[in-house]
Amino acid sequence: MSNHPNIATIGQLKASGYQPKSIKQEIRDNLIHKIQDKQETFPGILGYEDSVIPDTERALLSRHNILFLGLRGQAKTRMARQMIDLLDEYIPVVAGSDLNDDPLNPLSKYARDLIHEKGDDTPVEWIHRSQRYGEKLATPDVSVADLIGDIDPIKAANLKLSFADERVLHYGIIPRSNRCIFVINELPDLQARIQVALFNILQEGDIQIRGFKLRLPLDILFVFTANPEDYTNRGSIVTPLKDRIESQILTHYPRSIETALSITEQEAAILPQQAEKVAVSDLVKRLIEQISFEARSSEFVDKKSGVSARLTISALENAYSTAERRAIIHNEPATQVWISDLVGIIPSITGKIELVYEGEQEGPYQVAVNLLEKSIRSLFVQYFPNPDALKKRRNTGKPSQQGKEEENPYKAIVNWFDAGNKIDLLVDASDREKMNQLYQVGGLHALVAKLFSRSNEMETALLMEFVLHGLASYSLISKKTLDGKIEFKDLMGSMLNFGGNFDDNEDLSEDDFN
């Protein structure tokens, strides 16, 4: 139904041919048109194209109330909010009604009395679809009065009415959401007795307020969101309520790093001046994204809690800011995010992961550092030869696919450190200072230039730094972060100097460093 500014009374509305329609039928009709016209039904929701979105479309076509069940940061509330776009742009209501009464199908006593008094001259208002959405975060202190309503003694006194008069009622947020989408987030956190109060609204279409039993067939699309019941120890969804919610849709995290990259790119709030000043390579973006994948499989992180997509979004924003701050310090017009800049994303990780007992013992900072190291290790083999594979071939004596023993591409680099050399990469050093340090390492530039011959100077330097971090993650060289600098040196010397435990590296031999 389009806006009809000239229609101001019920008589004019009847003459226009208006027919009442339930909100679920309204959404169903508009969804059918969108699907037929090949339009996106939930634009901007990435990774759900073959799972959650089709399930939601089926539920809406069935005119079902919906429960989105999934871990934190899985776009459950965003899915609900986007259903507004499936509503008609404007609908008519009885002017002054608390319940958005349909002029041809009024519910409230106010609307019925007004129509009885004025007939076809009853004034009509038009409300936009953006006003037809209600949302409530379930907390233990939510009461029945908040959701459904209560007797208003002040109204009774002002109007000189008895408490037995229906007009003394003050309706809660659910009745006031008549002909709207109403969302309750974190449903398990709602006390069981409050959940019970929703039974009749969902099934029988009546509500009870104090002594009043009102037949109010509210026209509402209910959408609930919840974490899996075994995640929260504060409560659960009572079984009869779950039974009354027709469709339960399971949400999930991105299933591929490509989808995760697109989500982070879309959601990160990067200022134009930051994007202009700071370059972020695909390598760095993938490193940041890999952290969330590592966290979801880490033995230190509570899998029931989940790892929100907000982790990588915040981390990317912090990566930009870390590089931007460094450029401001050195008055550089432009810079890039280095691997060493990723120490600046640690605060984005520590607050986004919930640790199990072993993780608490390790400490949130160290767990975050370990996740970053695992991310580097996982991605390193996608860009450079796998050090473990080289080591195994050498130890077993098996030739490479070319039929001869493969030369260790890292030999010159490891030998340079074995000779007693080391480098200290200052986190806040300028681009030129970082590059000067990296070019000192014997064999490092030659390796990157051979494998990535088309890279420009800055890309090559970033890959050179990545090699050092990667070799450290595979225990071929030592890496220590101390006082704003990252120190790279030989592994054996580091273990001797710092009292390293050789039992942790039983598979290392002298050949592994040559």
Short mmCIF file of C-alpha atoms in Angstrom, two decimals:
data_model
loop_
_atom_site.label_atom_id
_atom_site.label_comp_id
_atom_site.label_asym_id
_atom_site.label_seq_id
_atom_site.Cartn_x
_atom_site.Cartn_y
_atom_site.Cartn_z
CA MET A 1 0.00 0.00 0.00
CA SER A 2 1.47 3.35 -0.98
CA ASN A 3 1.06 6.58 0.91
CA HIS A 4 -2.25 8.30 0.16
CA PRO A 5 -1.92 11.81 1.64
CA ASN A 6 -5.47 12.74 0.59
CA ILE A 7 -7.02 9.88 2.55
CA ALA A 8 -7.72 11.29 6.00
CA THR A 9 -10.91 9.48 7.09
CA ILE A 10 -12.25 5.96 7.24
CA GLY A 11 -14.86 6.86 4.61
CA GLN A 12 -12.18 7.90 2.13
CA LEU A 13 -10.21 4.75 2.99
CA LYS A 14 -13.20 2.51 2.23
CA ALA A 15 -13.78 4.33 -1.04
CA SER A 16 -10.17 3.72 -2.09
CA GLY A 17 -10.74 -0.04 -2.01
CA TYR A 18 -8.39 -0.65 0.93
CA GLN A 19 -8.50 -4.20 2.28
CA PRO A 20 -7.06 -5.11 5.72
CA LYS A 21 -4.08 -7.49 5.63
CA SER A 22 -2.16 -9.16 8.46
CA ILE A 23 1.50 -8.27 8.86
CA LYS A 24 2.59 -11.83 8.10
CA GLN A 25 0.55 -11.84 4.89
CA GLU A 26 1.95 -8.40 4.04
CA ILE A 27 5.54 -9.65 4.46
CA ARG A 28 4.74 -12.82 2.53
CA ASP A 29 3.35 -10.87 -0.45
CA ASN A 30 6.27 -8.44 -0.58
CA LEU A 31 8.79 -11.28 -0.21
CA ILE A 32 7.21 -13.12 -3.15
CA HIS A 33 7.57 -9.97 -5.29
CA LYS A 34 11.23 -9.59 -4.29
CA ILE A 35 12.04 -13.20 -5.08
CA GLN A 36 10.22 -12.97 -8.43
CA ASP A 37 12.09 -9.77 -9.31
CA LYS A 38 15.45 -11.40 -8.36
CA GLN A 39 16.06 -8.77 -5.67
CA GLU A 40 18.22 -9.37 -2.62
CA THR A 41 15.93 -10.05 0.31
CA PHE A 42 18.60 -9.43 2.95
CA PRO A 43 21.27 -7.19 1.36
CA GLY A 44 24.59 -6.94 3.15
CA ILE A 45 24.17 -10.28 4.96
CA LEU A 46 27.14 -12.28 3.70
CA GLY A 47 27.75 -16.01 4.03
CA TYR A 48 24.09 -16.93 4.57
CA GLU A 49 23.08 -17.11 0.90
CA ASP A 50 22.71 -20.92 0.91
CA SER A 51 21.72 -21.49 4.52
CA VAL A 52 20.12 -18.92 6.85
CA ILE A 53 18.53 -16.67 4.22
CA PRO A 54 16.65 -19.50 2.40
CA ASP A 55 15.51 -20.85 5.80
CA THR A 56 14.25 -17.39 6.76
CA GLU A 57 12.46 -16.92 3.45
CA ARG A 58 10.71 -20.27 3.89
CA ALA A 59 9.65 -19.31 7.42
CA LEU A 60 8.27 -15.95 6.27
CA LEU A 61 6.41 -17.57 3.39
CA SER A 62 4.88 -19.93 5.96
CA ARG A 63 3.90 -16.90 8.07
CA HIS A 64 5.86 -18.22 11.03
CA ASN A 65 7.24 -16.58 14.12
CA ILE A 66 11.02 -17.11 14.11
CA LEU A 67 13.77 -17.98 16.58
CA PHE A 68 17.33 -17.28 15.42
CA LEU A 69 19.61 -19.58 17.42
CA GLY A 70 23.35 -19.04 17.27
CA LEU A 71 26.50 -17.76 18.93
CA ARG A 72 27.45 -14.14 19.38
CA GLY A 73 28.21 -11.98 16.35
CA GLN A 74 26.24 -14.03 13.81
CA ALA A 75 23.98 -11.20 12.52
CA LYS A 76 20.84 -12.51 14.23
CA THR A 77 19.49 -9.08 15.15
CA ARG A 78 20.54 -7.63 11.79
CA MET A 79 18.47 -10.28 10.02
CA ALA A 80 15.45 -9.26 12.11
CA ARG A 81 15.95 -5.55 11.51
CA GLN A 82 16.15 -6.02 7.75
CA MET A 83 12.66 -7.56 7.73
CA ILE A 84 11.39 -3.97 7.94
CA ASP A 85 12.15 -3.69 4.21
CA LEU A 86 9.58 -6.41 3.53
CA LEU A 87 6.76 -4.29 4.97
CA ASP A 88 4.47 -2.00 2.96
CA GLU A 89 5.85 1.53 2.91
CA TYR A 90 2.80 3.01 4.70
CA ILE A 91 -0.27 1.62 6.44
CA PRO A 92 -3.36 3.42 7.81
CA VAL A 93 -4.16 3.50 11.55
CA VAL A 94 -6.92 5.07 13.61
CA ALA A 95 -5.59 8.50 14.63
CA GLY A 96 -4.44 8.60 18.27
CA SER A 97 -4.62 4.84 18.79
CA ASP A 98 -2.10 3.22 21.17
CA LEU A 99 -2.35 -0.13 19.37
CA ASN A 100 -1.94 0.99 15.74
CA ASP A 101 -5.55 -0.07 15.19
CA ASP A 102 -6.51 -0.99 11.66
CA PRO A 103 -9.38 1.41 10.75
CA LEU A 104 -11.45 -1.48 9.36
CA ASN A 105 -10.52 -3.96 12.09
CA PRO A 106 -10.05 -2.04 15.38
CA LEU A 107 -8.86 -3.77 18.57
CA SER A 108 -8.69 -1.17 21.32
CA LYS A 109 -11.68 0.26 23.17
CA TYR A 110 -10.45 3.74 22.24
CA ALA A 111 -10.60 2.98 18.51
CA ARG A 112 -13.92 1.17 18.72
CA ASP A 113 -15.52 4.02 20.67
CA LEU A 114 -14.12 6.64 18.28
CA ILE A 115 -15.40 4.79 15.21
CA HIS A 116 -18.78 4.29 16.88
CA GLU A 117 -18.94 8.03 17.57
CA LYS A 118 -17.66 9.42 14.25
CA GLY A 119 -18.30 6.65 11.77
CA ASP A 120 -16.83 7.34 8.33
CA ASP A 121 -15.49 10.67 9.59
CA THR A 122 -13.08 8.91 11.97
CA PRO A 123 -9.62 10.40 11.30
CA VAL A 124 -6.94 8.17 9.81
CA GLU A 125 -3.16 8.51 10.11
CA TRP A 126 -0.45 6.82 8.03
CA ILE A 127 2.64 5.30 9.64
CA HIS A 128 5.87 4.47 7.81
CA ARG A 129 7.37 1.00 7.91
CA SER A 130 10.38 2.34 9.85
CA GLN A 131 7.99 2.96 12.78
CA ARG A 132 6.71 -0.59 12.71
CA TYR A 133 9.60 -2.27 14.51
CA GLY A 134 9.95 -2.90 18.24
CA GLU A 135 12.89 -4.48 20.02
CA LYS A 136 13.53 -5.50 23.61
CA LEU A 137 16.71 -6.91 25.11
CA ALA A 138 15.74 -9.64 27.55
CA THR A 139 17.23 -9.05 30.98
CA PRO A 140 16.32 -10.64 34.32
CA ASP A 141 14.60 -7.45 35.46
CA VAL A 142 12.07 -7.34 32.58
CA SER A 143 8.56 -7.60 34.00
CA VAL A 144 5.16 -8.62 32.66
CA ALA A 145 4.12 -4.97 32.97
CA ASP A 146 6.99 -3.95 30.66
CA LEU A 147 5.99 -6.42 27.98
CA ILE A 148 2.22 -6.71 28.28
CA GLY A 149 0.94 -3.91 30.49
CA ASP A 150 -0.50 -2.94 33.88
CA ILE A 151 -3.21 -0.83 35.52
CA ASP A 152 -2.33 2.88 35.55
CA PRO A 153 -3.67 4.39 38.81
CA ILE A 154 -2.74 7.92 37.72
CA LYS A 155 -4.85 7.56 34.57
CA ALA A 156 -7.71 6.21 36.67
CA ALA A 157 -7.51 9.17 39.04
CA ASN A 158 -7.27 11.78 36.28
CA LEU A 159 -10.18 10.33 34.31
CA LYS A 160 -12.14 9.49 37.48
CA LEU A 161 -12.50 5.90 36.37
CA SER A 162 -12.93 2.67 38.31
CA PHE A 163 -10.15 0.13 38.23
CA ALA A 164 -12.70 -2.16 36.58
CA ASP A 165 -12.78 0.12 33.50
CA GLU A 166 -10.67 -1.08 30.57
CA ARG A 167 -9.55 2.49 29.90
CA VAL A 168 -7.30 2.48 33.01
CA LEU A 169 -4.97 -0.02 31.36
CA HIS A 170 -1.49 1.02 30.30
CA TYR A 171 -0.40 -1.28 27.50
CA GLY A 172 3.13 -2.68 27.42
CA ILE A 173 5.56 -2.77 24.51
CA ILE A 174 4.05 -5.89 22.89
CA PRO A 175 0.46 -4.62 22.48
CA ARG A 176 1.86 -1.28 21.32
CA SER A 177 3.73 -3.24 18.63
CA ASN A 178 0.48 -4.42 17.04
CA ARG A 179 0.87 -4.63 13.24
CA CYS A 180 4.66 -4.47 13.74
CA ILE A 181 7.71 -6.71 13.87
CA PHE A 182 8.64 -7.30 17.51
CA VAL A 183 12.04 -8.71 18.48
CA ILE A 184 13.14 -10.11 21.84
CA ASN A 185 16.92 -10.49 21.94
CA GLU A 186 18.63 -13.09 24.17
CA LEU A 187 15.37 -14.87 24.96
CA PRO A 188 16.91 -17.34 27.49
CA ASP A 189 17.76 -14.40 29.76
CA LEU A 190 14.05 -13.70 30.19
CA GLN A 191 12.80 -15.21 33.45
CA ALA A 192 10.73 -18.36 32.99
CA ARG A 193 7.59 -16.78 34.49
CA ILE A 194 7.86 -13.93 31.96
CA GLN A 195 8.28 -16.40 29.11
CA VAL A 196 5.09 -18.12 30.29
CA ALA A 197 3.24 -14.80 29.89
CA LEU A 198 3.96 -14.97 26.15
CA PHE A 199 2.15 -18.31 25.65
CA ASN A 200 -1.33 -16.93 25.02
CA ILE A 201 -0.11 -14.05 22.88
CA LEU A 202 1.62 -16.46 20.52
CA GLN A 203 -1.09 -19.09 20.37
CA GLU A 204 -4.52 -17.99 21.59
CA GLY A 205 -4.37 -14.27 20.82
CA ASP A 206 -5.48 -12.98 24.20
CA ILE A 207 -3.68 -11.17 27.01
CA GLN A 208 -4.23 -10.92 30.73
CA ILE A 209 -3.43 -7.76 32.71
CA ARG A 210 -4.15 -7.97 36.41
CA GLY A 211 -7.84 -8.89 36.60
CA PHE A 212 -8.55 -8.09 32.98
CA LYS A 213 -8.75 -10.85 30.41
CA LEU A 214 -8.78 -9.17 27.04
CA ARG A 215 -9.42 -10.82 23.72
CA LEU A 216 -6.76 -9.00 21.70
CA PRO A 217 -5.74 -10.97 18.61
CA LEU A 218 -2.56 -8.94 18.20
CA ASP A 219 -1.17 -8.86 14.70
CA ILE A 220 2.58 -9.21 15.29
CA LEU A 221 5.50 -10.99 13.66
CA PHE A 222 7.60 -12.20 16.58
CA VAL A 223 11.33 -12.71 16.06
CA PHE A 224 13.42 -14.08 18.92
CA THR A 225 17.20 -14.40 19.15
CA ALA A 226 19.12 -16.66 21.49
CA ASN A 227 22.45 -18.29 22.11
CA PRO A 228 22.40 -22.10 22.35
CA GLU A 229 20.92 -23.11 25.66
CA ASP A 230 24.08 -24.83 26.86
CA TYR A 231 26.00 -21.56 26.49
CA THR A 232 24.17 -19.47 29.06
CA ASN A 233 23.87 -20.57 32.68
CA ARG A 234 21.42 -17.77 33.42
CA GLY A 235 18.43 -19.59 31.99
CA SER A 236 16.94 -21.33 28.98
CA ILE A 237 13.93 -21.15 26.73
CA VAL A 238 11.01 -22.92 28.40
CA THR A 239 9.87 -25.85 26.30
CA PRO A 240 6.21 -24.80 25.77
CA LEU A 241 7.34 -21.40 24.47
CA LYS A 242 9.82 -23.03 22.11
CA ASP A 243 6.98 -25.25 20.89
CA ARG A 244 4.91 -22.18 20.01
CA ILE A 245 7.66 -20.61 17.88
CA GLU A 246 7.07 -22.24 14.52
CA SER A 247 10.54 -21.92 12.91
CA GLN A 248 13.91 -22.21 14.63
CA ILE A 249 16.76 -21.15 12.35
CA LEU A 250 20.38 -21.98 13.17
CA THR A 251 22.92 -19.27 12.33
CA HIS A 252 26.65 -19.83 11.89
CA TYR A 253 30.00 -18.13 11.47
CA PRO A 254 31.52 -17.57 7.99
CA ARG A 255 32.50 -20.90 6.51
CA SER A 256 35.33 -19.55 4.39
CA ILE A 257 37.99 -16.93 4.90
CA GLU A 258 36.85 -15.23 1.68
CA THR A 259 33.39 -14.61 3.15
CA ALA A 260 34.92 -13.47 6.44
CA LEU A 261 37.15 -11.01 4.57
CA SER A 262 34.14 -9.53 2.79
CA ILE A 263 32.23 -9.13 6.06
CA THR A 264 35.14 -7.40 7.79
CA GLU A 265 35.76 -5.14 4.80
CA GLN A 266 32.07 -4.18 4.75
CA GLU A 267 31.70 -3.55 8.48
CA ALA A 268 35.02 -1.95 9.48
CA ALA A 269 34.64 1.79 10.13
CA ILE A 270 37.72 3.11 8.34
CA LEU A 271 37.88 6.88 7.86
CA PRO A 272 38.63 8.11 4.33
CA GLN A 273 41.81 9.86 5.53
CA GLN A 274 42.97 6.59 7.12
CA ALA A 275 42.31 4.62 3.95
CA GLU A 276 44.17 7.24 1.94
CA LYS A 277 47.19 7.29 4.25
CA VAL A 278 47.49 3.58 5.15
CA ALA A 279 47.76 0.68 2.73
CA VAL A 280 46.72 -2.75 3.99
CA SER A 281 47.82 -5.71 1.91
CA ASP A 282 45.69 -8.78 1.28
CA LEU A 283 48.26 -10.75 3.30
CA VAL A 284 47.70 -8.64 6.42
CA LYS A 285 43.91 -8.78 6.03
CA ARG A 286 44.06 -12.56 5.79
CA LEU A 287 46.33 -12.76 8.84
CA ILE A 288 43.81 -10.77 10.85
CA GLU A 289 40.91 -12.87 9.59
CA GLN A 290 42.73 -16.12 10.32
CA ILE A 291 42.93 -15.15 13.99
CA SER A 292 39.18 -15.66 14.47
CA PHE A 293 39.37 -19.07 12.75
CA GLU A 294 42.26 -20.06 15.02
CA ALA A 295 40.37 -18.81 18.08
CA ARG A 296 37.30 -20.89 17.25
CA SER A 297 39.42 -24.06 17.29
CA SER A 298 41.75 -23.07 20.15
CA GLU A 299 41.86 -25.23 23.27
CA PHE A 300 42.13 -22.03 25.33
CA VAL A 301 38.90 -20.46 24.04
CA ASP A 302 35.41 -21.47 25.15
CA LYS A 303 33.75 -22.91 22.04
CA LYS A 304 30.26 -22.58 23.55
CA SER A 305 30.77 -18.82 23.77
CA GLY A 306 31.95 -18.39 20.19
CA VAL A 307 34.19 -15.77 18.64
CA SER A 308 32.28 -12.83 17.21
CA ALA A 309 32.93 -11.31 13.80
CA ARG A 310 33.43 -8.10 15.76
CA LEU A 311 36.90 -9.39 16.71
CA THR A 312 38.32 -9.07 13.21
CA ILE A 313 36.36 -5.87 12.52
CA SER A 314 37.91 -4.19 15.57
CA ALA A 315 41.30 -5.71 14.79
CA LEU A 316 41.34 -4.29 11.26
CA GLU A 317 40.38 -0.86 12.60
CA ASN A 318 43.20 -1.07 15.15
CA ALA A 319 45.67 -2.19 12.48
CA TYR A 320 44.89 0.94 10.46
CA SER A 321 45.25 3.12 13.55
CA THR A 322 48.55 1.50 14.58
CA ALA A 323 50.09 2.24 11.20
CA GLU A 324 48.51 5.71 11.10
CA ARG A 325 49.95 6.59 14.53
CA ARG A 326 53.41 5.46 13.44
CA ALA A 327 53.17 7.57 10.27
CA ILE A 328 52.11 10.60 12.32
CA ILE A 329 55.09 10.13 14.65
CA HIS A 330 57.53 10.12 11.72
CA ASN A 331 55.60 12.65 9.64
CA GLU A 332 55.22 10.15 6.79
CA PRO A 333 52.61 11.03 4.14
CA ALA A 334 51.78 7.35 3.56
CA THR A 335 52.61 3.98 5.03
CA GLN A 336 51.50 0.36 5.13
CA VAL A 337 50.51 -2.05 7.88
CA TRP A 338 53.52 -4.20 8.71
CA ILE A 339 53.39 -7.57 10.44
CA SER A 340 55.01 -5.89 13.45
CA ASP A 341 52.07 -3.46 13.56
CA LEU A 342 49.81 -6.36 14.50
CA VAL A 343 50.92 -6.05 18.12
CA GLY A 344 48.46 -3.14 18.06
CA ILE A 345 45.49 -5.46 17.49
CA ILE A 346 46.01 -7.45 20.71
CA PRO A 347 43.47 -5.28 22.64
CA SER A 348 40.91 -6.16 19.96
CA ILE A 349 41.43 -9.86 20.70
CA THR A 350 41.62 -9.99 24.49
CA GLY A 351 38.15 -8.53 25.00
CA LYS A 352 36.46 -10.67 22.34
CA ILE A 353 37.38 -14.17 23.51
CA GLU A 354 36.04 -16.06 26.48
CA LEU A 355 38.65 -18.37 27.96
CA VAL A 356 38.35 -21.80 29.51
CA TYR A 357 40.29 -22.61 32.68
CA GLU A 358 43.53 -23.40 30.80
CA GLY A 359 43.23 -20.12 28.93
CA GLU A 360 42.74 -18.19 32.16
CA GLN A 361 45.91 -19.79 33.49
CA GLU A 362 47.75 -18.74 30.35
CA GLY A 363 46.32 -15.22 30.54
CA PRO A 364 44.28 -13.32 27.92
CA TYR A 365 47.29 -11.39 26.58
CA GLN A 366 49.38 -14.51 26.01
CA VAL A 367 46.43 -16.34 24.44
CA ALA A 368 45.96 -13.42 22.03
CA VAL A 369 49.68 -13.51 21.14
CA ASN A 370 49.48 -17.28 20.61
CA LEU A 371 46.49 -16.86 18.28
CA LEU A 372 48.41 -14.31 16.23
CA GLU A 373 51.39 -16.68 16.02
CA LYS A 374 49.14 -19.54 14.92
CA SER A 375 47.61 -17.29 12.28
CA ILE A 376 51.07 -16.49 10.93
CA ARG A 377 52.01 -20.17 10.93
CA SER A 378 48.83 -21.23 9.12
CA LEU A 379 49.15 -18.58 6.41
CA PHE A 380 52.91 -18.85 5.93
CA VAL A 381 52.67 -22.11 3.98
CA GLN A 382 50.20 -20.52 1.55
CA TYR A 383 52.91 -18.07 0.45
CA PHE A 384 56.19 -19.90 1.04
CA PRO A 385 57.49 -23.52 1.09
CA ASN A 386 56.47 -25.47 4.17
CA PRO A 387 59.47 -25.75 6.52
CA ASP A 388 58.03 -28.90 8.10
CA ALA A 389 57.65 -30.61 4.73
CA LEU A 390 61.26 -29.79 3.87
CA LYS A 391 62.40 -31.11 7.22
CA LYS A 392 60.48 -34.39 6.80
CA ARG A 393 61.85 -35.00 3.32
CA ARG A 394 65.37 -34.39 4.55
CA ASN A 395 64.94 -36.68 7.57
CA THR A 396 63.41 -39.52 5.53
CA GLY A 397 65.76 -39.12 2.58
CA LYS A 398 62.84 -38.99 0.13
CA PRO A 399 63.54 -36.96 -3.05
CA SER A 400 61.30 -34.11 -4.12
CA GLN A 401 58.88 -34.41 -7.04
CA GLN A 402 61.67 -33.31 -9.35
CA GLY A 403 63.62 -36.43 -8.42
CA LYS A 404 66.42 -34.78 -6.47
CA GLU A 405 66.79 -33.51 -2.95
CA GLU A 406 65.24 -30.09 -2.69
CA GLU A 407 67.48 -27.24 -1.62
CA ASN A 408 66.33 -25.62 1.63
CA PRO A 409 65.27 -22.09 0.56
CA TYR A 410 65.70 -20.83 4.12
CA LYS A 411 69.28 -22.09 4.56
CA ALA A 412 71.00 -18.74 3.89
CA ILE A 413 68.64 -16.89 6.25
CA VAL A 414 69.03 -19.37 9.11
CA ASN A 415 72.82 -19.48 8.61
CA TRP A 416 72.97 -15.67 8.83
CA PHE A 417 71.34 -15.79 12.25
CA ASP A 418 73.45 -18.80 13.30
CA ALA A 419 76.53 -16.69 12.66
CA GLY A 420 75.53 -14.53 15.65
CA ASN A 421 73.65 -11.84 13.75
CA LYS A 422 70.33 -10.45 14.93
CA ILE A 423 67.93 -7.62 14.08
CA ASP A 424 65.63 -5.54 16.27
CA LEU A 425 62.50 -4.32 14.51
CA LEU A 426 61.07 -1.41 16.49
CA VAL A 427 57.28 -1.44 16.34
CA ASP A 428 57.18 2.34 15.96
CA ALA A 429 60.10 2.57 13.53
CA SER A 430 59.61 4.39 10.23
CA ASP A 431 59.12 2.47 7.00
CA ARG A 432 62.67 3.22 5.87
CA GLU A 433 64.17 2.05 9.18
CA LYS A 434 62.25 -1.22 8.97
CA MET A 435 63.39 -1.79 5.40
CA ASN A 436 67.02 -1.07 6.23
CA GLN A 437 66.89 -3.65 9.01
CA LEU A 438 65.26 -6.29 6.82
CA TYR A 439 67.75 -5.89 3.98
CA GLN A 440 70.58 -6.70 6.40
CA VAL A 441 69.44 -10.31 6.70
CA GLY A 442 71.44 -12.51 4.35
CA GLY A 443 69.39 -14.38 1.77
CA LEU A 444 66.09 -12.79 2.81
CA HIS A 445 65.61 -10.44 -0.14
CA ALA A 446 66.80 -13.08 -2.59
CA LEU A 447 64.17 -15.55 -1.39
CA VAL A 448 61.29 -13.09 -1.70
CA ALA A 449 62.52 -11.68 -5.03
CA LYS A 450 62.67 -15.18 -6.46
CA LEU A 451 59.13 -16.14 -5.43
CA PHE A 452 57.46 -12.73 -5.82
CA SER A 453 59.32 -11.06 -8.66
CA ARG A 454 56.46 -8.68 -9.51
CA SER A 455 56.13 -7.15 -6.03
CA ASN A 456 56.99 -3.50 -5.55
CA GLU A 457 59.46 -2.28 -2.94
CA MET A 458 56.99 -2.00 -0.06
CA GLU A 459 55.29 -5.31 -0.84
CA THR A 460 58.67 -7.04 -1.03
CA ALA A 461 59.71 -5.59 2.33
CA LEU A 462 56.45 -6.74 3.92
CA LEU A 463 56.97 -10.26 2.57
CA MET A 464 60.54 -10.21 3.89
CA GLU A 465 59.22 -9.38 7.35
CA PHE A 466 56.58 -12.10 6.97
CA VAL A 467 59.32 -14.65 6.26
CA LEU A 468 61.04 -13.85 9.56
CA HIS A 469 57.81 -14.16 11.52
CA GLY A 470 56.99 -17.37 9.67
CA LEU A 471 60.40 -18.96 10.32
CA ALA A 472 60.03 -18.06 13.99
CA SER A 473 56.59 -19.71 14.10
CA TYR A 474 58.21 -22.89 12.71
CA SER A 475 61.03 -22.68 15.29
CA LEU A 476 63.82 -22.10 12.77
CA ILE A 477 64.80 -18.78 14.33
CA SER A 478 63.96 -17.06 17.61
CA LYS A 479 61.50 -14.18 18.02
CA LYS A 480 60.95 -12.19 21.19
CA THR A 481 58.80 -9.10 21.68
CA LEU A 482 60.28 -6.81 24.32
CA ASP A 483 59.68 -3.13 25.13
CA GLY A 484 58.22 -2.08 21.79
CA LYS A 485 60.60 -4.07 19.64
CA ILE A 486 60.68 -7.49 18.03
CA GLU A 487 64.04 -9.24 18.24
CA PHE A 488 64.99 -11.94 15.73
CA LYS A 489 68.08 -14.08 16.39
CA ASP A 490 69.31 -17.66 16.13
CA LEU A 491 67.22 -20.25 17.92
CA MET A 492 69.95 -22.27 19.61
CA GLY A 493 71.71 -19.21 21.00
CA SER A 494 68.43 -17.89 22.27
CA MET A 495 67.64 -21.14 24.05
CA LEU A 496 71.08 -21.19 25.68
CA ASN A 497 70.94 -17.56 26.72
CA PHE A 498 67.41 -17.63 28.09
CA GLY A 499 67.37 -21.11 29.59
CA GLY A 500 65.15 -22.63 26.92
CA ASN A 501 63.75 -26.10 27.43
CA PHE A 502 65.23 -28.45 24.82
CA ASP A 503 62.60 -31.07 25.62
CA ASP A 504 60.06 -28.92 23.76
CA ASN A 505 62.13 -29.21 20.56
CA GLU A 506 63.14 -32.87 20.55
CA ASP A 507 62.65 -33.11 16.80
CA LEU A 508 65.25 -30.41 16.10
CA SER A 509 68.67 -31.46 14.91
CA GLU A 510 71.70 -29.67 13.55
CA ASP A 511 70.53 -30.46 10.02
CA ASP A 512 67.32 -28.53 10.61
CA PHE A 513 69.27 -25.29 10.63
CA ASN A 514 71.39 -25.96 7.51
#
